[in-house]
């Protein structure tokens, strides 16, 4: 954050405030971890902070300290709306555009007149916040919240609650410290969080060792469905609603499946298409290694976005048509994928 932004935030926090902290829809570990990390920090400073998530999230994120205080907008709409109406300050974390909270909550947020503070590491931030702390070079929003605390207050204030939440987001968004966005500073911050009480091994277990037999069977189905297009260094997976139903799909079950494509030698572009009959869409996740920008790809063709090597999007066509369209795009981008 630049000195002007730091001063603006300090002024906004100069008196005890009612603050609402918001992650994106379908929040992941970084979204929930950063919101709850900031929540504990603001409360320690004497503010009345609340986290309002657009919708519910998987059980493997519900162990974080403060989780029981999180309000779910689409389940507790009246309570959530009341908090938004009373808020003097809104923080939006781990997303770059108000549309990322989903249409209902977006409408509610657009009616607010109070200042917003964005903390986010996605590309191309929209211009809705009074303070836009955006840094696409950061591993995670949790790493940014650590730096935010350092700039606005002091890292001395970080206790075990804050440390556990921030560490959880760093570990998820860096793929356990293996993605290229992991810097030496990321490791220094993670080390400091452990010194301050983050239970690193337990956090890893809480997030990653929560498989059910049904989820492993769904993974088996996904891997069987994988199509490998070696000539364009691409592997993609499809999961139909019928397959999800067959393995009693629960929110979060497909998390990480897309990454398996990249574990194949020579594959640089991995994609998963997941049918959602209720919403009438195919939700798509894109991952790449190296220079091929899945952010551009998702933005250009699938109404989405994200980061250079990890992005998401959607299609309103059937699975069959979506995949056919995708295959035509692979042909079009043959040179980019196989330079
Ligand atoms: P995932 O594939 O895990 O859902 O998302 C990968 C990354 O892309 C995340 O950082 C996520 O925030 C972003 N992302 C996922 N879906 C969308 C989308 O529909 N629009 C935009 N702008 N970003 C997305
Ligand atoms: Mn993130």
XYZ file of C-alpha atoms and ligand atoms in Angstrom:
364
model
C 0.000 0.000 0.000
C 1.291 3.489 -0.740
C 1.541 6.080 2.060
C -1.579 7.879 0.850
C -3.635 4.663 0.997
C -2.228 3.869 4.449
C -3.229 7.314 5.692
C -6.709 6.989 4.212
C -7.237 3.622 5.916
C -5.859 4.944 9.205
C -8.300 7.859 9.024
C -11.196 5.492 8.280
C -10.215 3.440 11.335
C -9.438 6.358 13.636
C -12.619 5.760 15.643
C -14.425 2.508 16.465
C -16.461 1.572 13.383
C -19.071 -0.915 12.339
C -17.341 -2.712 9.516
C -18.492 -5.492 7.200
C -15.925 -7.735 5.526
C -16.941 -9.596 2.359
C -15.335 -12.450 0.411
C -16.341 -13.540 -3.118
C -19.118 -16.028 -3.824
C -18.113 -19.681 -3.369
C -15.300 -18.525 -1.106
C -12.079 -20.549 -0.990
C -9.479 -20.811 1.770
C -7.870 -17.517 0.838
C -11.194 -15.665 0.807
C -12.397 -16.994 4.178
C -8.911 -16.908 5.751
C -8.293 -13.296 4.739
C -11.747 -12.153 5.876
C -11.458 -13.853 9.269
C -7.837 -12.707 9.697
C -8.912 -9.110 9.081
C -11.995 -9.640 11.280
C -9.861 -10.602 14.298
C -7.474 -7.717 13.610
C -10.262 -5.122 13.422
C -11.907 -6.466 16.567
C -8.611 -6.267 18.424
C -8.455 -2.601 17.407
C -11.908 -2.090 18.944
C -14.043 -2.104 15.802
C -17.329 -3.959 15.513
C -16.458 -6.133 12.524
C -18.593 -8.815 10.891
C -17.888 -11.155 7.993
C -20.775 -11.544 5.540
C -20.173 -14.247 2.917
C -22.401 -14.278 -0.198
C -23.123 -18.010 0.143
C -22.133 -21.037 2.150
C -18.793 -22.802 1.816
C -17.351 -26.271 2.421
C -16.793 -27.881 5.787
C -13.022 -28.008 5.336
C -12.972 -24.207 5.780
C -15.224 -24.133 8.832
C -12.605 -24.871 11.486
C -11.133 -21.380 11.395
C -11.410 -19.272 14.556
C -14.342 -16.855 14.199
C -16.161 -19.089 11.711
C -19.294 -19.335 13.882
C -19.706 -15.590 13.607
C -19.774 -15.557 9.781
C -23.145 -14.540 8.317
C -24.282 -16.121 5.055
C -26.058 -13.577 2.859
C -28.206 -16.000 0.870
C -29.354 -17.878 4.015
C -29.564 -15.019 6.531
C -30.456 -12.246 4.122
C -32.322 -10.014 6.572
C -29.586 -10.127 9.167
C -26.934 -9.563 6.500
C -28.839 -6.655 4.953
C -29.229 -5.099 8.420
C -25.477 -5.268 8.950
C -24.810 -3.715 5.548
C -27.277 -0.918 6.312
C -25.532 -0.155 9.618
C -21.973 -0.444 8.316
C -19.773 2.649 8.190
C -17.087 0.830 6.239
C -16.981 -2.184 3.927
C -13.953 -4.317 3.119
C -14.071 -6.494 0.002
C -11.469 -9.256 -0.002
C -10.044 -11.610 -2.611
C -12.085 -10.307 -5.543
C -11.726 -7.567 -8.124
C -15.286 -6.740 -9.182
C -18.577 -6.395 -7.266
C -20.148 -8.921 -9.647
C -18.051 -11.625 -7.973
C -20.424 -11.679 -4.966
C -23.343 -12.825 -7.139
C -26.285 -10.742 -8.415
C -28.334 -10.438 -5.177
C -25.546 -9.286 -2.963
C -24.123 -7.133 -5.760
C -27.393 -5.178 -5.862
C -27.225 -4.716 -2.072
C -23.603 -3.519 -2.228
C -24.259 -1.092 -5.078
C -26.844 0.715 -2.945
C -24.335 1.431 -0.172
C -22.944 4.930 0.176
C -20.140 4.118 2.611
C -16.442 3.870 1.731
C -15.119 0.502 0.605
C -11.610 -0.884 0.912
C -10.538 -3.556 -1.573
C -7.711 -5.941 -0.722
C -7.085 -8.286 -3.628
C -4.522 -9.958 -5.872
C -6.594 -10.584 -9.035
C -5.880 -8.836 -12.309
C -7.808 -5.821 -13.574
C -9.486 -4.471 -10.396
C -12.682 -2.471 -10.939
C -12.887 1.057 -9.641
C -15.500 0.934 -6.860
C -13.457 1.282 -3.692
C -12.196 4.376 -1.880
C -8.977 2.461 -1.262
C -7.922 -0.147 -3.820
C -5.074 -2.191 -2.411
C -4.454 -4.426 -5.422
C -1.260 -6.343 -6.104
C -1.322 -9.102 -8.697
C 2.184 -10.178 -7.702
C 0.988 -11.404 -4.315
C 0.561 -15.110 -3.601
C -2.712 -14.600 -1.787
C -5.028 -12.045 -0.261
C -3.934 -13.441 3.126
C -0.364 -12.363 2.412
C -1.766 -8.920 1.584
C -3.760 -8.789 4.844
C -0.505 -9.510 6.704
C 1.088 -6.548 4.899
C -2.021 -4.465 5.504
C -1.762 -5.136 9.248
C 1.933 -4.289 9.102
C 1.250 -0.993 7.297
C -1.818 0.144 9.216
C -0.850 -1.130 12.663
C 1.935 -3.526 13.494
C 2.498 -7.256 13.054
C 2.970 -7.362 16.847
C -0.819 -7.414 17.109
C -1.033 -10.753 15.240
C -2.165 -13.469 17.637
C -2.767 -17.194 17.082
C -6.312 -16.589 15.734
C -5.136 -14.160 13.069
C -2.101 -16.323 12.307
C -4.158 -19.496 11.792
C -6.579 -17.760 9.414
C -3.879 -16.055 7.335
C -1.717 -19.161 7.141
C -4.730 -21.161 5.881
C -5.237 -18.792 2.956
C -1.555 -18.692 2.055
C -1.308 -22.485 2.049
C -4.405 -22.879 -0.166
C -3.626 -20.135 -2.698
C 0.005 -21.181 -3.135
C -0.906 -24.868 -3.602
C 1.076 -25.578 -0.418
C 3.903 -23.190 -1.390
C 4.460 -24.621 -4.853
C 2.900 -22.115 -7.286
C 5.208 -19.528 -8.931
C 3.528 -16.720 -6.955
C 5.233 -18.121 -3.827
C 8.060 -15.682 -3.016
C 10.721 -15.671 -0.354
C 8.547 -13.064 1.386
C 5.630 -15.511 1.328
C 7.820 -17.977 3.216
C 9.046 -15.280 5.625
C 5.452 -14.293 6.363
C 4.414 -17.948 6.782
C 7.346 -18.448 9.169
C 6.318 -15.412 11.200
C 2.722 -16.684 11.326
C 3.988 -20.006 12.720
C 6.010 -18.080 15.319
C 2.807 -16.249 16.237
C 0.859 -19.456 16.775
C -0.305 -20.827 13.404
C -0.602 -24.601 13.774
C 0.792 -25.285 10.310
C 0.565 -29.062 10.277
C -2.970 -29.101 11.729
C -4.073 -26.437 9.229
C -2.839 -28.561 6.356
C -4.667 -31.589 7.713
C -7.875 -29.636 8.367
C -7.940 -28.453 4.758
C -6.553 -31.356 2.778
C -7.172 -34.536 4.759
C -10.949 -34.355 4.726
C -11.783 -36.717 1.879
C -14.893 -38.885 1.989
C -15.042 -42.164 0.063
C -17.633 -40.536 -2.248
C -15.274 -37.683 -3.074
C -12.434 -40.047 -3.932
C -14.813 -41.984 -6.176
C -15.843 -38.721 -7.845
C -12.147 -37.983 -8.381
C -11.800 -41.426 -9.956
C -14.675 -40.590 -12.308
C -13.116 -37.209 -13.180
C -9.730 -38.785 -13.950
C -11.382 -41.446 -16.115
C -13.165 -38.709 -18.049
C -9.944 -36.794 -18.704
C -9.225 -36.071 -22.360
C -5.581 -35.512 -23.273
C -4.732 -33.422 -26.309
C -0.968 -33.811 -26.375
C -0.630 -31.839 -29.638
C -1.854 -28.718 -27.862
C -0.352 -29.593 -24.435
C -3.859 -29.657 -22.972
C -5.846 -31.958 -20.707
C -9.478 -31.408 -19.829
C -12.025 -33.073 -17.560
C -15.818 -33.044 -17.716
C -18.225 -33.820 -14.888
C -21.919 -33.964 -15.682
C -24.661 -33.304 -13.147
C -25.585 -37.006 -13.331
C -22.025 -37.968 -12.378
C -21.989 -35.455 -9.531
C -25.286 -36.876 -8.271
C -24.023 -40.437 -8.556
C -21.194 -39.629 -6.117
C -23.307 -37.479 -3.762
C -21.470 -34.298 -4.727
C -21.122 -31.722 -1.966
C -19.815 -28.177 -2.307
C -16.029 -28.217 -2.445
C -15.750 -31.830 -3.581
C -14.235 -30.896 -6.952
C -11.717 -28.452 -5.462
C -8.278 -29.170 -6.891
C -9.405 -31.732 -9.497
C -8.361 -29.445 -12.353
C -4.735 -29.508 -11.192
C -4.328 -33.198 -12.006
C -4.075 -32.368 -15.717
C -0.932 -30.342 -15.060
C 0.767 -33.278 -13.351
C 1.010 -34.994 -16.767
C 4.375 -34.515 -18.389
C 4.175 -31.983 -21.220
C 0.738 -30.643 -20.268
C 0.646 -26.864 -19.851
C -3.082 -26.171 -19.956
C -5.622 -27.982 -17.776
C -9.357 -27.399 -17.657
C -12.377 -28.821 -15.832
C -15.987 -28.360 -16.965
C -18.557 -28.946 -14.233
C -22.234 -28.997 -15.029
C -24.601 -27.129 -12.693
C -28.161 -27.992 -13.748
C -29.709 -25.781 -11.080
C -27.989 -22.641 -12.394
C -28.161 -23.861 -15.985
C -24.460 -23.324 -16.538
C -21.187 -25.149 -16.980
C -18.689 -23.792 -14.445
C -15.161 -23.913 -15.815
C -11.779 -23.779 -14.097
C -8.608 -23.112 -16.071
C -5.021 -23.694 -14.989
C -1.761 -23.269 -16.879
C 1.959 -23.313 -16.379
C 4.262 -20.836 -18.076
C 3.266 -18.033 -20.408
C -0.191 -19.116 -21.603
C -2.591 -16.723 -19.848
C -5.753 -18.466 -18.719
C -6.939 -15.112 -17.380
C -7.039 -13.772 -20.969
C -8.556 -17.017 -22.242
C -11.323 -17.061 -19.602
C -12.025 -13.360 -20.067
C -12.151 -13.533 -23.875
C -14.215 -16.675 -24.346
C -15.928 -17.690 -21.104
C -17.093 -14.544 -19.346
C -14.591 -15.025 -16.537
C -11.122 -14.108 -15.374
C -8.704 -14.617 -12.507
C -4.937 -14.823 -12.658
C -2.472 -15.610 -15.433
C -2.150 -19.266 -14.379
C -5.476 -19.846 -12.576
C -8.819 -18.543 -13.737
C -12.474 -19.431 -13.918
C -15.403 -18.830 -16.219
C -18.783 -20.156 -17.297
C -20.769 -21.273 -20.286
C -24.500 -21.218 -20.800
C -24.374 -23.846 -23.551
C -24.756 -27.588 -23.013
C -21.724 -29.613 -21.969
C -21.410 -31.039 -25.460
C -21.514 -27.637 -27.162
C -19.194 -26.098 -24.577
C -16.583 -28.767 -25.118
C -16.904 -28.526 -28.919
C -16.455 -24.744 -28.716
C -13.476 -25.212 -26.384
C -11.869 -27.675 -28.785
C -12.251 -25.173 -31.622
C -10.461 -22.606 -29.440
C -7.597 -25.026 -28.833
C -7.196 -25.258 -32.592
C -7.215 -21.467 -32.830
C -4.573 -21.152 -30.080
C -2.416 -24.048 -31.280
C 0.585 -21.756 -31.726
C 0.281 -20.224 -28.242
C -0.021 -23.650 -26.672
C 2.739 -25.244 -28.662
C 5.156 -22.483 -29.589
P -11.456 -21.481 -9.559
O -11.146 -22.118 -10.864
O -10.700 -22.109 -8.440
O -12.913 -21.298 -9.309
O -10.888 -20.009 -9.691
C -9.570 -19.736 -10.064
C -9.310 -18.250 -9.957
O -10.088 -17.546 -10.920
C -9.686 -17.689 -8.608
O -8.713 -16.754 -8.260
C -11.023 -17.059 -8.826
O -11.200 -15.965 -7.998
C -10.990 -16.650 -10.303
N -12.304 -16.884 -10.914
C -13.029 -18.025 -10.885
N -14.194 -17.873 -11.549
C -14.219 -16.609 -12.014
C -15.162 -15.842 -12.775
O -16.226 -16.311 -13.187
N -14.812 -14.558 -13.029
C -13.636 -13.999 -12.624
N -13.369 -12.722 -12.921
N -12.737 -14.693 -11.904
C -13.002 -15.971 -11.595
Mn -6.946 -15.559 -3.473
